[in-house]
Amino acid sequence: MGVGKSTVGELVAERLGCAYRDTDGDIVAEQGRTIADIFVDEGEPAFRAIEKQAVHRALAGYDGVLALGGGAILDADTRALLAGQPVVYLSMDVEEAVKRTGLNTARPLLAVNPRRQWRELMDARRHLYTEVATAVVATDGRTPEEVAQAVLDALELKEA
Ligand SMILES: Nc1ncnc2c1ncn2[C@@H]1O[C@H](COP(=O)(O)OP(=O)(O)OP(=O)(O)O)[C@@H](O)[C@H]1O
Ligand SMILES: O=C(O)C1=C[C@@H](O)[C@@H](O)[C@H](O)C1
Ligand SMILES: [Mg+2]
């Protein structure tokens, strides 16, 4: 969360001259409410079901850069769908995460104690991010432009 998927994803798409899409954005558009509201109204399991459908729809026949929600990889079917695709895991350390997400309540899973919650989420998920990733790109101390270039380098893709 807050690692720069949207910022960097858009830059990478711009450099490749291809489409950019973000499943969190798709969900908000389709549901007509914020992600925080879906969590509050229906709880996390209901959000995950909505998210799973959104990821599957977004990936079907898609050719471009897709930013996934941070928890999408919790679903085994989604992980299977990502197998064979170029998948980048953007990483950062906890202090960078707190700086980037701040106290922003748009991220319900970090709403109470961002530092502790971020550590717990990463301890639970790191192995899944690593499992689905074909490349890991560290974002600490790099500008979004530098991260975008590192992504292109890691995937051995050239600018359009
Ligand atoms: N490399 C970077 N260095 C410093 N700040 C950054 C970097 N990349 C993104 N940011 C900033 O961090 C914040 C979060 O970025 P962004 O919204 O792109 O992340 P995200 O991974 O899409 O988040 P979410 O999990 O909410 O979808 C923004 O304020 C953005 O400007
Ligand atoms: O990491 C997560 O579990 C989340 C990340 C965001 O992209 C949103 O999908 C939502 O806030 C949950
Ligand atoms: Mg985003």
Coordinates of C-alpha atoms and ligand atoms in Angstrom, one line a residue:
M1 CA 0.0 0.0 0.0
G2 CA 1.3 3.4 -1.0
V3 CA 4.5 1.9 -2.6
G4 CA 3.8 3.8 -5.8
K5 CA 1.9 1.3 -7.9
S6 CA -0.4 3.9 -9.4
T7 CA 2.3 6.6 -9.9
V8 CA 4.9 4.2 -11.3
G9 CA 2.4 2.1 -13.2
E10 CA 1.2 5.2 -15.1
L11 CA 4.8 6.2 -15.9
V12 CA 5.7 2.8 -17.1
A13 CA 2.6 2.7 -19.4
E14 CA 3.4 6.1 -20.7
R15 CA 7.0 5.1 -21.5
L16 CA 5.8 1.9 -23.2
G17 CA 3.0 3.7 -25.0
C18 CA 0.4 1.2 -23.7
A19 CA -2.7 1.3 -21.5
Y20 CA -2.7 1.7 -17.7
R21 CA -5.4 0.3 -15.5
D22 CA -5.9 0.0 -11.7
T23 CA -8.2 -2.6 -10.2
D24 CA -8.8 -0.4 -7.1
G25 CA -10.0 2.3 -9.5
D26 CA -12.2 -0.2 -11.4
I27 CA -13.8 -1.3 -8.1
V28 CA -14.6 2.3 -7.0
A29 CA -16.1 3.1 -10.4
E30 CA -18.1 -0.1 -10.6
Q31 CA -19.4 0.1 -7.0
G32 CA -19.9 3.8 -6.9
R33 CA -18.3 4.0 -3.4
T34 CA -14.9 4.2 -1.9
I35 CA -12.8 1.2 -0.9
A36 CA -13.0 2.3 2.7
D37 CA -16.8 2.4 2.5
I38 CA -16.9 -1.1 1.1
F39 CA -14.8 -2.3 4.0
V40 CA -17.0 -0.6 6.5
D41 CA -20.3 -1.5 4.9
E42 CA -19.6 -5.2 4.0
G43 CA -16.3 -6.2 5.6
E44 CA -13.0 -7.4 4.2
P45 CA -14.2 -10.9 2.9
A46 CA -16.9 -9.2 0.7
F47 CA -14.3 -6.7 -0.6
R48 CA -12.0 -9.6 -1.5
A49 CA -14.7 -11.3 -3.5
I50 CA -15.4 -8.0 -5.4
E51 CA -11.7 -7.6 -5.9
K52 CA -11.2 -11.1 -7.3
Q53 CA -13.8 -10.5 -9.9
A54 CA -12.3 -7.1 -10.8
V55 CA -8.8 -8.6 -11.2
H56 CA -10.1 -11.5 -13.4
R57 CA -12.1 -9.1 -15.6
A58 CA -9.2 -6.7 -15.9
L59 CA -6.7 -9.4 -16.9
A60 CA -8.9 -11.0 -19.5
G61 CA -7.4 -10.2 -22.9
Y62 CA -5.6 -7.2 -21.5
D63 CA -2.4 -5.8 -23.0
G64 CA -1.0 -3.1 -20.8
V65 CA 0.1 -2.2 -17.3
L66 CA -2.2 -3.3 -14.5
A67 CA -1.9 -2.1 -10.9
L68 CA -3.4 -4.5 -8.5
G69 CA -4.7 -3.7 -5.0
G70 CA -2.2 -4.6 -2.4
G71 CA -4.2 -7.6 -1.1
A72 CA -5.2 -9.1 -4.4
I73 CA -2.5 -11.8 -4.2
L74 CA -4.1 -13.2 -1.0
D75 CA -6.4 -15.1 -3.4
A76 CA -4.9 -18.4 -4.7
D77 CA -6.9 -18.2 -8.0
T78 CA -5.6 -14.7 -8.6
R79 CA -2.0 -15.9 -7.9
A80 CA -2.5 -18.7 -10.5
L81 CA -3.8 -16.2 -13.0
L82 CA -0.7 -14.1 -12.6
A83 CA 1.6 -17.1 -13.2
G84 CA 3.3 -16.7 -16.6
Q85 CA 2.7 -12.9 -16.7
P86 CA 5.5 -10.3 -16.0
V87 CA 4.7 -9.3 -12.4
V88 CA 6.6 -6.6 -10.6
Y89 CA 6.7 -6.4 -6.8
L90 CA 7.5 -2.9 -5.8
S91 CA 9.1 -2.9 -2.3
M92 CA 9.9 -0.4 0.4
D93 CA 10.8 -0.4 4.1
V94 CA 8.4 0.5 6.9
E95 CA 9.6 4.1 7.4
E96 CA 9.2 4.8 3.8
A97 CA 5.7 3.2 3.9
V98 CA 4.6 5.4 6.8
K99 CA 5.9 8.5 5.0
R100 CA 4.0 7.7 1.9
T101 CA 0.7 6.6 3.4
G102 CA 0.8 9.0 6.4
L103 CA -2.4 9.0 8.3
N104 CA -4.5 8.7 5.2
T105 CA -7.8 7.0 6.1
A106 CA -8.4 5.9 2.5
R107 CA -6.4 2.7 3.4
P108 CA -8.7 1.0 5.9
L109 CA -6.1 -1.7 6.8
L110 CA -3.6 0.9 8.0
A111 CA -6.2 3.2 9.7
V112 CA -5.3 2.6 13.4
N113 CA -1.6 2.1 13.9
P114 CA 0.0 2.4 10.4
R115 CA 3.5 1.3 11.4
R116 CA 2.5 -1.8 13.3
Q117 CA -0.3 -2.8 10.8
W118 CA 2.1 -2.3 7.9
R119 CA 4.7 -4.6 9.5
E120 CA 2.1 -7.3 10.3
L121 CA 0.6 -7.2 6.8
M122 CA 4.1 -7.5 5.2
D123 CA 5.1 -10.3 7.5
A124 CA 1.9 -12.2 6.4
R125 CA 2.2 -11.3 2.7
R126 CA 5.9 -10.9 1.8
H127 CA 6.2 -14.6 0.7
L128 CA 3.1 -14.2 -1.6
Y129 CA 4.4 -11.0 -3.2
T130 CA 7.7 -12.8 -3.8
E131 CA 6.0 -15.9 -5.1
V132 CA 4.0 -14.1 -7.8
A133 CA 6.8 -11.7 -8.8
T134 CA 9.0 -12.1 -11.8
A135 CA 11.0 -9.0 -10.7
V136 CA 11.4 -7.2 -7.4
V137 CA 12.2 -3.5 -7.6
A138 CA 13.1 -1.5 -4.4
T139 CA 11.6 2.0 -4.4
D140 CA 13.3 3.4 -1.3
G141 CA 15.3 6.6 -2.0
R142 CA 14.3 6.5 -5.7
T143 CA 12.1 9.0 -7.5
P144 CA 9.0 7.6 -9.3
E145 CA 10.9 8.1 -12.6
E146 CA 13.9 6.1 -11.4
V147 CA 11.6 3.4 -10.2
A148 CA 9.8 3.3 -13.6
Q149 CA 13.2 3.0 -15.3
A150 CA 14.2 0.2 -12.9
V151 CA 11.0 -1.6 -13.8
L152 CA 11.6 -1.4 -17.5
D153 CA 15.2 -2.6 -16.9
A154 CA 14.1 -5.5 -14.7
L155 CA 11.6 -6.6 -17.3
E156 CA 14.0 -6.0 -20.2
L157 CA 11.5 -3.7 -21.9
K158 CA 12.5 -0.7 -24.0
E159 CA 10.6 2.6 -24.2
A160 CA 8.3 3.0 -27.2
Ligands
LIG1 N1 9.3 6.6 -5.5 C1 8.6 7.5 -4.7 N2 9.2 8.3 -3.9 C2 8.5 9.1 -3.1 N3 7.2 9.2 -3.0 C3 6.5 8.4 -3.8 C4 7.2 7.4 -4.7 N4 6.2 6.7 -5.4 C5 5.0 7.2 -5.0 N5 5.2 8.2 -4.0 C6 4.1 8.9 -3.3 O1 3.6 8.0 -2.4 C7 2.1 8.1 -2.3 C8 1.5 6.8 -2.7 O2 1.7 6.6 -4.1 P1 0.7 5.7 -5.0 O3 -0.7 6.2 -4.8 O4 1.2 5.7 -6.4 O5 0.8 4.3 -4.4 P2 -0.1 3.0 -4.6 O6 0.8 1.9 -4.4 O7 -0.8 3.1 -5.8 O8 -1.1 3.1 -3.3 P3 -2.4 2.3 -3.0 O9 -2.0 1.1 -2.3 O10 -3.2 3.2 -2.2 O11 -3.0 2.0 -4.4 C9 1.8 9.3 -3.2 O12 1.7 10.5 -2.4 C10 3.0 9.3 -4.2 O13 3.2 10.6 -4.7
LIG2 O1 -3.2 -4.2 0.8 C1 -4.5 -4.2 0.9 O2 -5.1 -5.1 1.5 C2 -5.3 -3.2 0.2 C3 -4.6 -2.3 -0.6 C4 -5.3 -1.3 -1.4 O3 -4.8 -1.3 -2.7 C5 -6.8 -1.5 -1.5 O4 -7.2 -2.6 -2.4 C6 -7.4 -1.8 -0.1 O5 -7.2 -0.7 0.7 C7 -6.7 -3.1 0.5
MG3 MG -2.9 2.9 -6.2

